[in-house]
Amino acid sequence: MSTNKPQPPLPYQGGCLCGAVRYEVNAELPRASHCHCSMCRKAHGAAFATYATVPRAKFRFTRGAEGALRSYESSPGILRSFCMHCGSPLSWSSKETRDADEVDFTLGTLDAPIGPPQQWHIYTASKASWYDIEDHHPQWPERKPEQQSPKTGDKTE
């Protein structure tokens, strides 16, 4: 998606609320997922969590990885990282073959504003009952598969 907003130079910088953990991303951010699954809602204490996905080799923690960074295996093979001091959720990664080469990080922890990437909602079948999705972004009842249509999750040809 093209925007008129100037983008901050690469690498993008980010970190937790207290500053104990810092990271950098040396990749463009072409898409963002708003995840409505119950685990993301609980981990973030919000209606949904927003992540950008980048190649694992383009994301690295620059401070706090040895001391303040903690990980929690929320389900088999799924690691969620956060700061042990302030609790800021920072990243999500999977050991699954499909996602093993990627890292999802929380867009809200970036230091500088970015132009809006392509966006969509996932796991809308388990969204918070008190939240209505009213934007124009595509929605998937479960995870966004490579070949599924929005809203219904039906396979496309």
Short mmCIF file of C-alpha atoms in Angstrom, two decimals, residues 145 147-149 152-157:
data_model
loop_
_atom_site.label_atom_id
_atom_site.label_comp_id
_atom_site.label_asym_id
_atom_site.label_seq_id
_atom_site.Cartn_x
_atom_site.Cartn_y
_atom_site.Cartn_z
CA PRO A 145 -4.29 -19.58 5.00
CA GLN A 147 -5.64 -19.85 -0.30
CA GLN A 148 -8.73 -18.81 1.65
CA SER A 149 -11.29 -16.15 1.01
CA THR A 152 -16.10 -17.30 5.25
CA GLY A 153 -12.75 -19.08 5.23
CA ASP A 154 -13.87 -21.02 2.13
CA LYS A 155 -11.14 -22.37 -0.07
CA THR A 156 -10.56 -20.40 -3.27
CA GLU A 157 -9.73 -21.94 -6.61
#
